[in-house]
Coordinates of N, CA and C in Angstrom, one line a residue:
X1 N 114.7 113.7 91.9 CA 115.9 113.2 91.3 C 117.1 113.1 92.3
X2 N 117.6 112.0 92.6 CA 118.7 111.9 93.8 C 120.0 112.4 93.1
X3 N 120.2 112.3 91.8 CA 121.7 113.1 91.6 C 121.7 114.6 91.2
X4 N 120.2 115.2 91.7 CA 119.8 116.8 91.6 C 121.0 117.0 92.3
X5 N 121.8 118.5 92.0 CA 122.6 119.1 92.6 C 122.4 120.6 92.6
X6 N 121.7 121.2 93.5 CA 121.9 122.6 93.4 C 122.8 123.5 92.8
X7 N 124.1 123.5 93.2 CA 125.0 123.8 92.9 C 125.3 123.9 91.3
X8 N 124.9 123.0 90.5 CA 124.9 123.0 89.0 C 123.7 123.6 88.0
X9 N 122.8 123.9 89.0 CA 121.3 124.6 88.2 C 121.8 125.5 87.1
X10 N 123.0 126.3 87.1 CA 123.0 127.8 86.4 C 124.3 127.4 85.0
X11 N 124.6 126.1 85.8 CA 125.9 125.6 84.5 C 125.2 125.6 83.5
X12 N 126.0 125.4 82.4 CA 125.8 125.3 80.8 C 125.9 124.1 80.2
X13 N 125.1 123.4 79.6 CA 125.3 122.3 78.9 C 127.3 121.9 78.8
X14 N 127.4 123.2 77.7 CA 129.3 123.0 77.7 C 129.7 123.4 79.1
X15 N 129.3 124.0 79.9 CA 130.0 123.8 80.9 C 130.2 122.5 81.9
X16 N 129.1 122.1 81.3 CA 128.9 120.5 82.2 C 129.3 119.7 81.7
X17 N 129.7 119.9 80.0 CA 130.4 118.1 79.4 C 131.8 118.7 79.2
X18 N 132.2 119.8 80.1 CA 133.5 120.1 79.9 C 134.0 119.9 81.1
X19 N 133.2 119.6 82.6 CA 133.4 119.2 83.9 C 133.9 118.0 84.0
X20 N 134.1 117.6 85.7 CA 134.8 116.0 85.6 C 133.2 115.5 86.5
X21 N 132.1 116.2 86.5 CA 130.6 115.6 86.7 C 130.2 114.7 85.3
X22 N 130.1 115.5 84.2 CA 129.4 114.6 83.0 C 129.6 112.9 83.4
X23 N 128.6 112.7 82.7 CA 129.1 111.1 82.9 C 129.6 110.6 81.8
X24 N 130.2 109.6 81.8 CA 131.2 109.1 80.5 C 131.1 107.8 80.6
X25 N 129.9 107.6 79.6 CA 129.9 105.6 79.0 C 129.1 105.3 80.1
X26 N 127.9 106.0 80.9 CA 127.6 105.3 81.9 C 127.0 103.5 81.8
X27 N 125.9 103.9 80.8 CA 125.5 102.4 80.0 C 126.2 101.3 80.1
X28 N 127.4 101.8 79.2 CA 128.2 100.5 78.5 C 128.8 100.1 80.0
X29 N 129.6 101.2 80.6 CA 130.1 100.9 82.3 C 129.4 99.9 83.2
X30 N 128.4 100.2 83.4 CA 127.4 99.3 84.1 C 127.2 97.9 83.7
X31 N 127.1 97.7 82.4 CA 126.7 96.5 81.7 C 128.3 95.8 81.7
X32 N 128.6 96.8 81.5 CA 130.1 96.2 81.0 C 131.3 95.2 82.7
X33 N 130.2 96.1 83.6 CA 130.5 95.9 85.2 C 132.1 96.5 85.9
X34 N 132.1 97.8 84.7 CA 133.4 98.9 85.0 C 133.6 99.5 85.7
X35 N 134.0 100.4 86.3 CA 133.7 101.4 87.5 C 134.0 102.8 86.9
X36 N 133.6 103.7 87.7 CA 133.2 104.7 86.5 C 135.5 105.6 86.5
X37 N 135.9 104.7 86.9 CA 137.4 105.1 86.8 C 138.4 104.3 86.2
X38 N 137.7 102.7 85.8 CA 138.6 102.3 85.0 C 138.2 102.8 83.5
X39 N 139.5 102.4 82.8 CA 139.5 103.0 81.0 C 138.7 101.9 80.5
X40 N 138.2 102.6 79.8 CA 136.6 101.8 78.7 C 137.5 101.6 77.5
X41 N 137.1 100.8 76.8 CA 137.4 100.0 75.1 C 136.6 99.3 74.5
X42 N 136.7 99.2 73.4 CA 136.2 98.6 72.8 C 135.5 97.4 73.4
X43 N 136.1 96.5 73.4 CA 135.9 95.1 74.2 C 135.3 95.2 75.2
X44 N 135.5 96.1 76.2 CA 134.1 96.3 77.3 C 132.8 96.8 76.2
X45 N 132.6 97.5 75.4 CA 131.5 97.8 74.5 C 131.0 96.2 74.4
X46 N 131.8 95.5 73.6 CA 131.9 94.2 73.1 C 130.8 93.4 74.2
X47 N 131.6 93.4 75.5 CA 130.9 92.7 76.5 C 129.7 93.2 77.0
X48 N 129.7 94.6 76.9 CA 128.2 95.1 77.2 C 127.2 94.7 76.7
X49 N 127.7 94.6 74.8 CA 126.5 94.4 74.3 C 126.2 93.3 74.2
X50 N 126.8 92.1 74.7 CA 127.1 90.5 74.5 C 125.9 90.5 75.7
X51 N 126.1 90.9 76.7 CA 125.3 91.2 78.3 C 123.9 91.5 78.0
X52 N 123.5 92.5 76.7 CA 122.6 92.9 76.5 C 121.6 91.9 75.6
X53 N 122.2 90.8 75.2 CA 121.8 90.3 74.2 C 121.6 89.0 75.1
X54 N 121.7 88.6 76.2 CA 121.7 87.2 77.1 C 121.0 87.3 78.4
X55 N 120.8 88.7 79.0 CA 120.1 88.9 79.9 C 119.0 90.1 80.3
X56 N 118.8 90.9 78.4 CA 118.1 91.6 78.6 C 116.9 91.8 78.1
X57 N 115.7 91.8 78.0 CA 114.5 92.4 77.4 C 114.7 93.9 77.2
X58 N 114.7 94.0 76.1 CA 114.8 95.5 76.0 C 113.3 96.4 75.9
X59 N 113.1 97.4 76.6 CA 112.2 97.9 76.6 C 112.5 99.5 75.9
X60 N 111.8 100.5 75.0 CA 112.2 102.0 74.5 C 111.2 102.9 75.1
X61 N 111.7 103.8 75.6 CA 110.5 104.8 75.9 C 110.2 105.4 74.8
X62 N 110.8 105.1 73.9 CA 110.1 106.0 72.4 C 109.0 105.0 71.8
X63 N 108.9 103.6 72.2 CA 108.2 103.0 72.1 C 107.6 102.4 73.4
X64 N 107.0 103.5 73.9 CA 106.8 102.8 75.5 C 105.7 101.9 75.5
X65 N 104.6 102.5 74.9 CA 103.5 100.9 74.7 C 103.5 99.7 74.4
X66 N 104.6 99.4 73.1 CA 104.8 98.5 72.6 C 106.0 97.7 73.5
X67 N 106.4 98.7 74.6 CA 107.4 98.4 75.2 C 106.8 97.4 76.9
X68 N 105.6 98.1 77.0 CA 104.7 97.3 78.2 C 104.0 96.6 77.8
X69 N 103.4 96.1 76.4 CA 102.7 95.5 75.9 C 103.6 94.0 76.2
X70 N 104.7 94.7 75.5 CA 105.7 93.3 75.6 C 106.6 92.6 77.2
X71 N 106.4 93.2 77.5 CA 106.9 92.8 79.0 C 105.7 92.1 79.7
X72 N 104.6 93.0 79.4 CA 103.5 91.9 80.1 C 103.0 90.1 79.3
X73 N 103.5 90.8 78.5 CA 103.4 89.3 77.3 C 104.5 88.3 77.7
X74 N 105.7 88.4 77.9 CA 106.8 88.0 77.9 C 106.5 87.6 79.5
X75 N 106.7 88.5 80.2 CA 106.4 87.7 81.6 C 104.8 86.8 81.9
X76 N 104.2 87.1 80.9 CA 102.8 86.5 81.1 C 102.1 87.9 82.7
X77 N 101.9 88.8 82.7 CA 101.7 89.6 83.6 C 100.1 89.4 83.3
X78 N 98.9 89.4 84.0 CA 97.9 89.6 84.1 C 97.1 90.3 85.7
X79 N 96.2 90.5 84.9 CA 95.7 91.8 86.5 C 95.4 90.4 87.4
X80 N 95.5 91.0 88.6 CA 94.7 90.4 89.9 C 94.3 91.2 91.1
X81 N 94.1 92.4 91.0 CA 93.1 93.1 91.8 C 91.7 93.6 91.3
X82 N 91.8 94.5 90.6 CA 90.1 95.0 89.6 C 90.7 95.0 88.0
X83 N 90.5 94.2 87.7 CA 91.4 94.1 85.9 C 90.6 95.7 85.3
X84 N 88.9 95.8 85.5 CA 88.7 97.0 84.9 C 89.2 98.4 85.7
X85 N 89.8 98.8 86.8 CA 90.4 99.5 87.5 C 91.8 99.4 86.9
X86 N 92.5 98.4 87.1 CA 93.3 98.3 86.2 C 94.0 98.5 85.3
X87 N 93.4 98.5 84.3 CA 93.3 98.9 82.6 C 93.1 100.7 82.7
X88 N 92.7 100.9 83.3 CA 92.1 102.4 83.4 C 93.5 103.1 83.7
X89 N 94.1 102.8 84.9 CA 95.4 103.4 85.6 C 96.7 102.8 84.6
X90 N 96.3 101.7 83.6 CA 97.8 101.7 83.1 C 97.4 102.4 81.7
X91 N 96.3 103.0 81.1 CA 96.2 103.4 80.0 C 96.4 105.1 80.2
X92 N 95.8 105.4 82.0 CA 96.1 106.9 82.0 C 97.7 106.8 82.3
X93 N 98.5 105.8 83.0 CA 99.9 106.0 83.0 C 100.5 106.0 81.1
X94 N 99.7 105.6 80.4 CA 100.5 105.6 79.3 C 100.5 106.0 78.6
X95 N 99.2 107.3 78.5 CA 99.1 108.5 77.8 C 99.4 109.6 78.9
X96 N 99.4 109.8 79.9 CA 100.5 111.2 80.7 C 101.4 110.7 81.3
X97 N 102.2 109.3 81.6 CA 103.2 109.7 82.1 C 102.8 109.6 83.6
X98 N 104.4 109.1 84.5 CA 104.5 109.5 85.4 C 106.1 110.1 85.9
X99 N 106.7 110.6 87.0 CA 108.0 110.7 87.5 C 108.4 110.9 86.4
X100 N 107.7 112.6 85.5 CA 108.5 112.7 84.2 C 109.3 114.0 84.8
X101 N 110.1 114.6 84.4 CA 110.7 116.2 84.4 C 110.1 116.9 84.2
X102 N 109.7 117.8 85.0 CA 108.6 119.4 84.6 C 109.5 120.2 83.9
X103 N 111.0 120.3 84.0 CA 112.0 121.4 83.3 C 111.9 120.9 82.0
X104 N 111.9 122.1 81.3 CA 112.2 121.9 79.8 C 113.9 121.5 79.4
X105 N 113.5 120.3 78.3 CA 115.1 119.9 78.4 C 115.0 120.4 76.9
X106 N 116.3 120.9 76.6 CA 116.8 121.7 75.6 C 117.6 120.5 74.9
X107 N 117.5 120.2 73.8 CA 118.5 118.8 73.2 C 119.3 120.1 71.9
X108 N 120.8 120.2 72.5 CA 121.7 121.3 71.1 C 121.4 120.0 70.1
X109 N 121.3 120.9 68.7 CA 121.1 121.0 67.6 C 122.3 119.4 67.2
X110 N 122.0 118.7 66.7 CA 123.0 117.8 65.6 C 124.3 118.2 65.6
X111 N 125.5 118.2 66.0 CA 126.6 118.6 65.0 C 127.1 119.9 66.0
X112 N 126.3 120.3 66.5 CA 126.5 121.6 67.7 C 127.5 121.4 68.1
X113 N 128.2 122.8 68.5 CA 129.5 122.3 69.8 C 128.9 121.4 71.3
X114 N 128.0 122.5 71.4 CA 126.7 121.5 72.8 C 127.2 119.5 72.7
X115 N 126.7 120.0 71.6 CA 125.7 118.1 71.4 C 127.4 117.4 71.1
X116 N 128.4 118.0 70.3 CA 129.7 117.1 70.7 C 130.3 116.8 71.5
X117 N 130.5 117.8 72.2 CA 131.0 117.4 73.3 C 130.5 116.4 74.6
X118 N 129.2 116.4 74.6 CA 128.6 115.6 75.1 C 128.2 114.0 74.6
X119 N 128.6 114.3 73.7 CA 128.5 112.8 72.4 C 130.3 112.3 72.8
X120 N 131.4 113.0 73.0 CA 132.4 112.8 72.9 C 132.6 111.8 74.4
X121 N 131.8 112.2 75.0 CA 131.8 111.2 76.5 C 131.1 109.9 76.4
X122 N 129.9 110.1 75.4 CA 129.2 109.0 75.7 C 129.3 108.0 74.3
X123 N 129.9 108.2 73.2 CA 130.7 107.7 72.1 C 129.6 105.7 72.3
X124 N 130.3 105.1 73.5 CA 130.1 103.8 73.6 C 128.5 103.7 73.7
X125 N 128.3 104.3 74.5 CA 126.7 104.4 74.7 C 125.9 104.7 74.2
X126 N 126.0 105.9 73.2 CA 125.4 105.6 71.7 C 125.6 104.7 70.7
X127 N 126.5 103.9 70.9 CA 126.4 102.3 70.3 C 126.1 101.6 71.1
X128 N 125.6 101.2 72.0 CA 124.8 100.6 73.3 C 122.9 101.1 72.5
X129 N 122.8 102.3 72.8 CA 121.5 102.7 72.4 C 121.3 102.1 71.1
X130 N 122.0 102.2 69.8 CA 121.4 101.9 68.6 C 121.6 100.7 68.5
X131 N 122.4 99.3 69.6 CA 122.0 98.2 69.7 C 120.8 97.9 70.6
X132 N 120.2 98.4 71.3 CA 119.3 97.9 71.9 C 117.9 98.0 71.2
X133 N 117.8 99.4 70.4 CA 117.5 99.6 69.1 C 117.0 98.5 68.4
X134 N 118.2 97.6 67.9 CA 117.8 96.7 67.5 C 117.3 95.2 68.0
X135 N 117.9 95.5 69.1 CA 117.5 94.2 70.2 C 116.0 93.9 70.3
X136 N 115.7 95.6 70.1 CA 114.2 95.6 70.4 C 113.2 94.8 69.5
X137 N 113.4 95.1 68.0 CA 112.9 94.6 66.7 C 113.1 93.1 66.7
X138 N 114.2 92.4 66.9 CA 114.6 91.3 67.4 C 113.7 90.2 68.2
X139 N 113.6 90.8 69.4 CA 113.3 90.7 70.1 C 111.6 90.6 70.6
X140 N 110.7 91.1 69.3 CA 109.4 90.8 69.1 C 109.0 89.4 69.1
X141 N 109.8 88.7 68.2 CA 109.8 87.2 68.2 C 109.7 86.6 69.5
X142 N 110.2 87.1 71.0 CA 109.8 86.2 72.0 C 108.4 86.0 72.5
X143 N 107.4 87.3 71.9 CA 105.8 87.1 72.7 C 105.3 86.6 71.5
X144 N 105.3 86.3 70.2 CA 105.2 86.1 68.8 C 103.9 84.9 69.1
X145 N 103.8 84.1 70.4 CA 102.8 83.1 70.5 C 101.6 83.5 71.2
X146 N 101.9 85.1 72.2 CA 101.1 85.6 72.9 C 100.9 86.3 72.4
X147 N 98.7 86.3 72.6 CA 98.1 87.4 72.5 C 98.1 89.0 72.9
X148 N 98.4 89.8 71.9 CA 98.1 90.9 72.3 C 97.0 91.8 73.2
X149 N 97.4 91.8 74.7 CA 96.2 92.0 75.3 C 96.3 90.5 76.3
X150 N 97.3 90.4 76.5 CA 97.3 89.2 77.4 C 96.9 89.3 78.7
X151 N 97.4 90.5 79.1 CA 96.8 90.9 81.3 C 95.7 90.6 81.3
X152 N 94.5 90.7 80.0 CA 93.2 90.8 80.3 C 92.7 89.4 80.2
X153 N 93.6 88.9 79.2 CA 92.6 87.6 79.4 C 92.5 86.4 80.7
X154 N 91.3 86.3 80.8 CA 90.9 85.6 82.5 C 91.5 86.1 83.2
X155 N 91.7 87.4 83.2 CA 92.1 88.3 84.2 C 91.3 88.3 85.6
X156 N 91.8 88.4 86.5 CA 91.1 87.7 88.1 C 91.0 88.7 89.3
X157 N 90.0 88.9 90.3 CA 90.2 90.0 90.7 C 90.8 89.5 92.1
X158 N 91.7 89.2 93.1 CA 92.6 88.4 94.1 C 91.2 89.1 95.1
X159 N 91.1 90.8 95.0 CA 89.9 91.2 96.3 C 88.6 90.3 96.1
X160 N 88.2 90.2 94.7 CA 87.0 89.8 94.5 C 86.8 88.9 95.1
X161 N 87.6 88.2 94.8 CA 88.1 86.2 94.6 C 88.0 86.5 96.4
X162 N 88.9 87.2 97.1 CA 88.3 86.9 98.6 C 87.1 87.6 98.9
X163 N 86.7 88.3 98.5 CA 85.2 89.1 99.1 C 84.2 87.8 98.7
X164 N 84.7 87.1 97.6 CA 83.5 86.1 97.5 C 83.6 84.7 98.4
X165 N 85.1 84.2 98.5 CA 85.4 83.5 99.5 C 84.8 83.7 100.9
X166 N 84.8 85.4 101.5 CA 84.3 85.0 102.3 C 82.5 85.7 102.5
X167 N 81.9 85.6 101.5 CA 80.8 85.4 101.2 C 80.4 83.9 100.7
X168 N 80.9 83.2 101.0 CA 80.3 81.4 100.4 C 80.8 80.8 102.3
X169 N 81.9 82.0 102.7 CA 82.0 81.3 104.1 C 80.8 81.8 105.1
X170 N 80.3 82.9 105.0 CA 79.3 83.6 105.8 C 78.0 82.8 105.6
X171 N 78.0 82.4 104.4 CA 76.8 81.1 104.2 C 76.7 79.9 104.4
X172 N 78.0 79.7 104.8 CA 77.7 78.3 105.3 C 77.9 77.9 107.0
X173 N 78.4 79.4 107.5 CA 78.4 79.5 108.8 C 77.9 81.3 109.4
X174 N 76.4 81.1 109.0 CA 75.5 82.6 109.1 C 76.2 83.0 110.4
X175 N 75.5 82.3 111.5 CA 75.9 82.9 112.9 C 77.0 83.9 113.5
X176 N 78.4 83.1 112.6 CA 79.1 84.2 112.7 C 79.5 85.2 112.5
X177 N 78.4 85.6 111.6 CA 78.5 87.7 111.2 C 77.6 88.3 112.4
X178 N 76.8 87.3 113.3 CA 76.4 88.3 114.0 C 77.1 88.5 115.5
X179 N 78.4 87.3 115.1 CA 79.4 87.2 116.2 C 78.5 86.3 117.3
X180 N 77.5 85.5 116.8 CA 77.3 84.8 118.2 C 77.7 83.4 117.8
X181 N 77.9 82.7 118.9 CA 78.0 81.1 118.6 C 77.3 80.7 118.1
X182 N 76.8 79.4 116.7 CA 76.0 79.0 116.8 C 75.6 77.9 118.0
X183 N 74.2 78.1 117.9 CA 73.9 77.0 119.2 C 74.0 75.5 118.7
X184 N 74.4 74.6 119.9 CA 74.6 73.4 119.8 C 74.1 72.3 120.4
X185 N 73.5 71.7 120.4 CA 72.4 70.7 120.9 C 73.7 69.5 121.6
X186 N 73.9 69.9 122.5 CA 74.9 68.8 123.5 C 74.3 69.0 124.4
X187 N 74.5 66.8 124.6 CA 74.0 66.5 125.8 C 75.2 66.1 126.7
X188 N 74.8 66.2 128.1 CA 75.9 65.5 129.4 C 75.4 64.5 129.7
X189 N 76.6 63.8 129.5 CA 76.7 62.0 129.8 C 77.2 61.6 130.8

């Protein structure tokens, strides 16, 4: 994790949404194209989520399948190395996971001092989250014409497809897998 900080390992949740580290509105910030020191409002929320709704596919990790299902549908993604190799490495990425956290994360309780204070920073961004939420449901309607299970269909293998290219080339010019020239019946004139 590149924003790991040693230094913070031993802080306390309240110690950290009471710091000038927490982050505040990162979401909406970003979308909104703010810097993390100008003042946030409403109206950047406004524009964030306007941003969200014109340039974004939303994808949920709470719905991560349904979340790759649809991106490979929507971009039209299909395999082109070994489709059955393939299939194997995106279904074990999608029942364990990868680049997840080994530390146990503690989420305070609803209503907690913890969980307020930390909610008090990010206020916009939990209206960012429960729109994209909905963006998501929304947003089903764009693969609505594609099959579920699209990567596979006439799925192609790019190695195969050359291993066999140059097996149709080795047969129509043998000689040169054994690296010799073929020979050539020329005459001098």
């Amino acid at each position: 994790e590149p924003t790991y900080d040693e230094r913070n390992k031993d802080m306390t949740l309240k110690e950290y949404a009471q710091s000038d580290i927490i982050e505040d509105n990162w979401m909406t910030r970003r979308l909104a194209g703010l810097s993390d020191d100008d003042i946030i409002t409403g109206r950047h929320l406004l524009a964030a989520m306007d941003g969200m709704r014109q340039k974004i596919l939303v994808g949920l990790t709470q719905s991560m399948d349904d979340s790759i299902e649809r991106f490979e549908r929507y971009y039209q993604w299909k395999y082109t190395v070994n489709p059955t190799i393939q299939e194997t490495c995106r279904e074990s990425l999608m029942s364990m996971g990868t680049n997840t956290n080994a530390n146990r994360v503690i989420i305070p309780p609803f209503g907690s001092e913890d969980y307020n204070l930390v909610l008090e920073k990010n206020l916009f961004d939990l209206e960012i989250y429960k729109y994209a939420e909905l963006l998501f449901q929304e947003q089903s309607a764009f693969v609505e014409g594609v099959p579920v299970g699209y990567r596979l269909e006439d799925a192609t293998c790019s190695v195969c497809d050359e291993e066999e290219q140059l097996e149709r080339e080795s047969q129509m010019f043998p000689d040169e897998q054994s690296g010799e020239l073929p020979s050539m019946n020329l005459r001098r004139v």
